[in-house]
Amino acid sequence: MENVITDPLKVILRNELAIKVNGSLWLEASGQHFLGPGPIQLLEHIVNTGSLSKAAAQMKMSYKKAWTLINTLNAHVAIPVVIPQVGGEGGGGSVVTEAGRELINYHQELRQRFKDFVEGETKRLLEA
Amino acid sequence: MENVITDPLKVILRNELAIKVNGSLWLEASGQHFLGPGPIQLLEHIVNTGSLSKAAAQMKMSYKKAWTLINTLNAHVAIPVVIPQVGGEGGGGSVVTEAGRELINYHQELRQRFKDFVEGETKRLLEA
């Protein structure tokens, strides 16, 4: 016996509401999130400012919170992503390592693939 | 000039931590989430119990919260997903419509594709 024929999704969902599929993505280890848009943005600000405290300020984040994010990140990598620089002209600062830049690049590519996925799903949903 | 050759991600990330890509997914309209694992699970419990209050109890959710989830869902569809039944043997209860069952099926397929996506990304990450 045939199943009951149901209305397609585009009839069920109200088109005028501009419905879309969306989501969030992160890297985790044993269920603990350690990499997502927040930490990556922080790394990018450290690249631009050369300083963890300036990067934290630009993200309107406490220095302690920023330090925790970087520490959590460093705990999940074999090669540190940020190295504090003692002394020098600015009297300190922080440097994002090549490994950190590699993570930033990877994350950008990952975000792009996820963007493609949710956009594809939105298209599929509205055409279904 | 060549870029600096950096370590691949599998060297940067600590393999022993069983790192994986994970995420969450939902449907939204104008930025408002209205469909995700929670509402779908609630719909499934209504299918099984024939009652919104029983479904809410099974999810350890207040009746008010459950009612709000269903109301939000109904507001985003052209055809109601849940219809209250007045009277009858049990003195009421709720029925998930065909449109609601269609949404449940769609969501299962969507979750499967998202699972494939994050598993594929985890594989890519660990092999990168």
Short mmCIF file of C-alpha atoms in Angstrom, two decimals:
data_model
loop_
_atom_site.label_atom_id
_atom_site.label_comp_id
_atom_site.label_asym_id
_atom_site.label_seq_id
_atom_site.Cartn_x
_atom_site.Cartn_y
_atom_site.Cartn_z
CA MET A 1 0.00 0.00 0.00
CA GLU A 2 1.20 3.49 -0.82
CA ASN A 3 2.03 5.96 1.88
CA VAL A 4 -0.21 8.95 2.24
CA ILE A 5 0.97 11.66 -0.14
CA THR A 6 1.90 14.69 1.93
CA ASP A 7 2.43 18.28 0.94
CA PRO A 8 6.00 19.10 -0.01
CA LEU A 9 8.02 21.14 2.47
CA LYS A 10 7.79 24.33 0.44
CA VAL A 11 4.02 24.16 0.89
CA ILE A 12 4.26 23.34 4.58
CA LEU A 13 6.77 26.08 5.43
CA ARG A 14 5.63 29.65 5.00
CA ASN A 15 7.72 30.96 2.12
CA GLU A 16 7.29 34.62 2.96
CA LEU A 17 9.24 34.12 6.19
CA ALA A 18 12.57 33.75 4.36
CA ILE A 19 13.32 30.52 6.17
CA LYS A 20 16.88 29.26 6.12
CA VAL A 21 19.04 26.50 7.51
CA ASN A 22 21.74 27.80 9.82
CA GLY A 23 24.10 26.37 12.39
CA SER A 24 27.37 26.60 14.25
CA LEU A 25 30.53 24.57 14.05
CA TRP A 26 33.48 23.98 16.34
CA LEU A 27 36.37 21.63 17.13
CA GLU A 28 36.13 19.62 20.32
CA ALA A 29 38.16 17.10 22.26
CA SER A 30 36.35 14.83 24.72
CA GLY A 31 33.30 17.04 24.36
CA GLN A 32 35.20 20.24 25.26
CA HIS A 33 34.95 22.97 22.62
CA PHE A 34 38.36 24.50 22.03
CA LEU A 35 38.17 26.09 18.59
CA GLY A 36 35.42 28.11 16.97
CA PRO A 37 34.83 31.58 15.55
CA GLY A 38 35.66 33.33 18.87
CA PRO A 39 39.19 31.99 19.44
CA ILE A 40 39.99 32.35 15.71
CA GLN A 41 38.88 35.99 15.72
CA LEU A 42 41.06 36.53 18.78
CA LEU A 43 44.06 35.00 16.96
CA GLU A 44 43.43 37.30 14.00
CA HIS A 45 43.37 40.34 16.30
CA ILE A 46 46.66 39.20 17.87
CA VAL A 47 48.17 38.93 14.36
CA ASN A 48 47.02 42.50 13.64
CA THR A 49 47.93 44.09 16.97
CA GLY A 50 50.84 41.94 18.16
CA SER A 51 49.29 41.98 21.62
CA LEU A 52 46.89 39.77 23.54
CA SER A 53 45.59 42.65 25.65
CA LYS A 54 44.95 44.85 22.60
CA ALA A 55 43.28 41.90 20.83
CA ALA A 56 41.06 41.28 23.87
CA ALA A 57 40.12 44.98 24.00
CA GLN A 58 39.16 44.96 20.32
CA MET A 59 36.83 42.06 21.01
CA LYS A 60 35.45 43.78 24.13
CA MET A 61 36.62 40.72 26.06
CA SER A 62 38.39 40.68 29.40
CA TYR A 63 42.11 39.94 29.31
CA LYS A 64 41.45 36.96 31.57
CA LYS A 65 38.86 35.50 29.18
CA ALA A 66 41.20 36.01 26.21
CA TRP A 67 44.07 34.42 28.11
CA THR A 68 41.85 31.41 28.96
CA LEU A 69 40.82 30.98 25.31
CA ILE A 70 44.45 31.01 24.17
CA ASN A 71 45.50 28.68 26.98
CA THR A 72 42.73 26.22 26.09
CA LEU A 73 43.83 26.39 22.47
CA ASN A 74 47.51 25.88 23.32
CA ALA A 75 46.55 22.85 25.46
CA HIS A 76 45.06 21.14 22.39
CA VAL A 77 47.99 21.61 20.05
CA ALA A 78 51.45 20.08 19.91
CA ILE A 79 52.94 23.38 18.76
CA PRO A 80 51.87 26.60 20.58
CA VAL A 81 49.66 28.92 18.53
CA VAL A 82 50.57 32.04 20.49
CA ILE A 83 53.92 32.84 22.12
CA PRO A 84 54.35 35.72 24.56
CA GLN A 85 57.30 37.95 23.72
CA VAL A 86 59.14 39.27 26.73
CA GLY A 87 60.84 42.64 26.41
CA GLY A 88 61.49 44.20 23.02
CA GLU A 89 60.40 47.65 21.85
CA GLY A 90 56.84 47.44 23.07
CA GLY A 91 57.90 45.82 26.32
CA GLY A 92 56.21 42.52 25.49
CA GLY A 93 53.33 41.52 23.29
CA SER A 94 52.29 38.22 21.76
CA VAL A 95 53.07 36.54 18.48
CA VAL A 96 50.88 34.12 16.56
CA THR A 97 53.07 31.25 15.37
CA GLU A 98 53.04 29.62 11.93
CA ALA A 99 50.97 26.84 13.52
CA GLY A 100 48.48 29.47 14.67
CA ARG A 101 48.30 30.96 11.18
CA GLU A 102 47.78 27.47 9.79
CA LEU A 103 44.82 27.05 12.18
CA ILE A 104 43.36 30.40 11.05
CA ASN A 105 43.61 29.31 7.40
CA TYR A 106 42.11 25.91 8.13
CA HIS A 107 39.22 27.52 10.01
CA GLN A 108 38.49 29.91 7.13
CA GLU A 109 38.30 26.99 4.72
CA LEU A 110 36.16 24.98 7.15
CA ARG A 111 33.76 27.93 7.57
CA GLN A 112 33.49 28.27 3.81
CA ARG A 113 32.61 24.59 3.40
CA PHE A 114 30.05 24.88 6.22
CA LYS A 115 28.59 28.00 4.58
CA ASP A 116 28.27 26.02 1.34
CA PHE A 117 26.59 23.19 3.27
CA VAL A 118 23.95 25.36 4.98
CA GLU A 119 23.32 27.38 1.81
CA GLY A 120 22.88 24.12 -0.12
CA GLU A 121 20.47 22.86 2.54
CA THR A 122 18.51 26.12 2.45
CA LYS A 123 18.25 25.81 -1.34
CA ARG A 124 17.18 22.18 -1.04
CA LEU A 125 14.59 23.07 1.61
CA LEU A 126 12.99 25.85 -0.40
CA GLU A 127 12.91 23.76 -3.55
CA ALA A 128 11.79 20.52 -1.86
CA MET B 1 58.82 33.46 -3.44
CA GLU B 2 57.42 30.36 -1.78
CA ASN B 3 55.36 30.64 1.34
CA VAL B 4 56.89 29.29 4.52
CA ILE B 5 56.12 25.57 4.71
CA THR B 6 54.13 24.94 7.83
CA ASP B 7 53.41 21.74 9.68
CA PRO B 8 50.26 19.97 8.56
CA LEU B 9 47.27 20.13 10.88
CA LYS B 10 47.67 16.57 12.08
CA VAL B 11 51.09 17.55 13.44
CA ILE B 12 49.78 20.77 14.97
CA LEU B 13 46.77 19.19 16.68
CA ARG B 14 47.44 16.67 19.40
CA ASN B 15 46.22 13.39 17.94
CA GLU B 16 45.82 11.63 21.27
CA LEU B 17 43.02 14.05 22.22
CA ALA B 18 40.56 12.44 19.76
CA ILE B 19 39.74 15.80 18.24
CA LYS B 20 36.61 16.07 16.14
CA VAL B 21 34.55 18.60 14.25
CA ASN B 22 31.09 19.04 15.71
CA GLY B 23 28.26 21.51 15.46
CA SER B 24 24.59 22.23 15.69
CA LEU B 25 21.99 22.98 13.06
CA TRP B 26 18.59 24.61 13.03
CA LEU B 27 15.98 26.31 10.86
CA GLU B 28 15.45 30.01 11.38
CA ALA B 29 13.29 32.82 10.05
CA SER B 30 14.53 36.39 10.42
CA GLY B 31 17.16 35.12 12.83
CA GLN B 32 14.63 33.36 15.09
CA HIS B 33 15.32 29.63 15.58
CA PHE B 34 12.09 27.69 15.25
CA LEU B 35 13.14 24.15 14.41
CA GLY B 36 15.95 22.03 15.80
CA PRO B 37 16.45 18.76 17.68
CA GLY B 38 14.33 19.90 20.68
CA PRO B 39 11.05 20.69 18.89
CA ILE B 40 11.45 17.61 16.66
CA GLN B 41 11.93 15.36 19.69
CA LEU B 42 8.83 16.92 21.20
CA LEU B 43 6.85 16.18 18.02
CA GLU B 44 8.06 12.57 18.14
CA HIS B 45 6.89 12.23 21.73
CA ILE B 46 3.49 13.66 20.79
CA VAL B 47 3.26 11.05 18.00
CA ASN B 48 4.02 8.32 20.55
CA THR B 49 1.86 9.55 23.42
CA GLY B 50 -0.91 11.44 21.62
CA SER B 51 -0.58 14.16 24.23
CA LEU B 52 1.36 17.38 24.55
CA SER B 53 1.45 17.21 28.35
CA LYS B 54 2.74 13.61 28.32
CA ALA B 55 5.30 14.52 25.64
CA ALA B 56 6.48 17.48 27.74
CA ALA B 57 6.77 15.26 30.83
CA GLN B 58 8.87 12.71 28.91
CA MET B 59 11.26 15.49 27.96
CA LYS B 60 11.28 16.84 31.53
CA MET B 61 10.02 20.10 30.06
CA SER B 62 7.28 22.32 31.48
CA TYR B 63 3.95 22.20 29.68
CA LYS B 64 4.28 25.94 29.07
CA LYS B 65 7.69 25.54 27.41
CA ALA B 66 6.38 22.68 25.25
CA TRP B 67 3.33 24.71 24.28
CA THR B 68 5.57 27.65 23.32
CA LEU B 69 7.78 25.42 21.14
CA ILE B 70 4.74 24.03 19.30
CA ASN B 71 3.20 27.48 18.95
CA THR B 72 6.44 28.88 17.51
CA LEU B 73 6.57 25.95 15.10
CA ASN B 74 2.93 26.38 14.06
CA ALA B 75 3.56 30.09 13.44
CA HIS B 76 6.20 29.22 10.82
CA VAL B 77 4.16 26.75 8.81
CA ALA B 78 1.21 27.17 6.47
CA ILE B 79 -0.31 23.92 7.74
CA PRO B 80 -0.38 23.27 11.52
CA VAL B 81 2.01 20.54 12.70
CA VAL B 82 0.06 19.77 15.86
CA ILE B 83 -3.71 19.94 16.34
CA PRO B 84 -5.34 19.75 19.78
CA GLN B 85 -8.16 17.22 19.95
CA VAL B 86 -11.03 18.31 22.10
CA GLY B 87 -13.01 15.61 23.87
CA GLY B 88 -12.74 11.98 22.85
CA GLU B 89 -11.89 9.03 25.05
CA GLY B 90 -8.90 10.58 26.78
CA GLY B 91 -10.68 13.91 27.17
CA GLY B 92 -8.38 15.68 24.73
CA GLY B 93 -4.84 15.12 23.59
CA SER B 94 -2.86 16.33 20.60
CA VAL B 95 -2.30 14.93 17.15
CA VAL B 96 0.74 15.46 14.94
CA THR B 97 -0.51 16.18 11.41
CA GLU B 98 0.89 14.76 8.18
CA ALA B 99 2.71 18.08 7.75
CA GLY B 100 4.28 17.51 11.18
CA ARG B 101 5.36 13.99 10.22
CA GLU B 102 6.82 15.40 7.03
CA LEU B 103 8.87 17.86 9.10
CA ILE B 104 10.09 15.01 11.34
CA ASN B 105 11.22 13.03 8.28
CA TYR B 106 12.87 16.05 6.73
CA HIS B 107 14.72 16.77 9.96
CA GLN B 108 15.99 13.18 10.22
CA GLU B 109 17.38 13.40 6.69
CA LEU B 110 18.89 16.82 7.38
CA ARG B 111 20.56 15.53 10.57
CA GLN B 112 21.99 12.59 8.63
CA ARG B 113 23.49 14.87 6.00
CA PHE B 114 24.92 17.12 8.73
CA LYS B 115 26.36 14.05 10.50
CA ASP B 116 28.00 13.05 7.21
CA PHE B 117 29.36 16.59 6.86
CA VAL B 118 30.95 16.78 10.32
CA GLU B 119 32.29 13.22 10.08
CA GLY B 120 33.78 14.05 6.69
CA GLU B 121 35.37 17.18 8.15
CA THR B 122 36.75 15.23 11.11
CA LYS B 123 38.28 12.72 8.70
CA ARG B 124 39.72 15.51 6.57
CA LEU B 125 41.14 17.24 9.65
CA LEU B 126 42.87 14.15 10.99
CA GLU B 127 44.28 13.27 7.59
CA ALA B 128 45.23 16.83 6.59
#
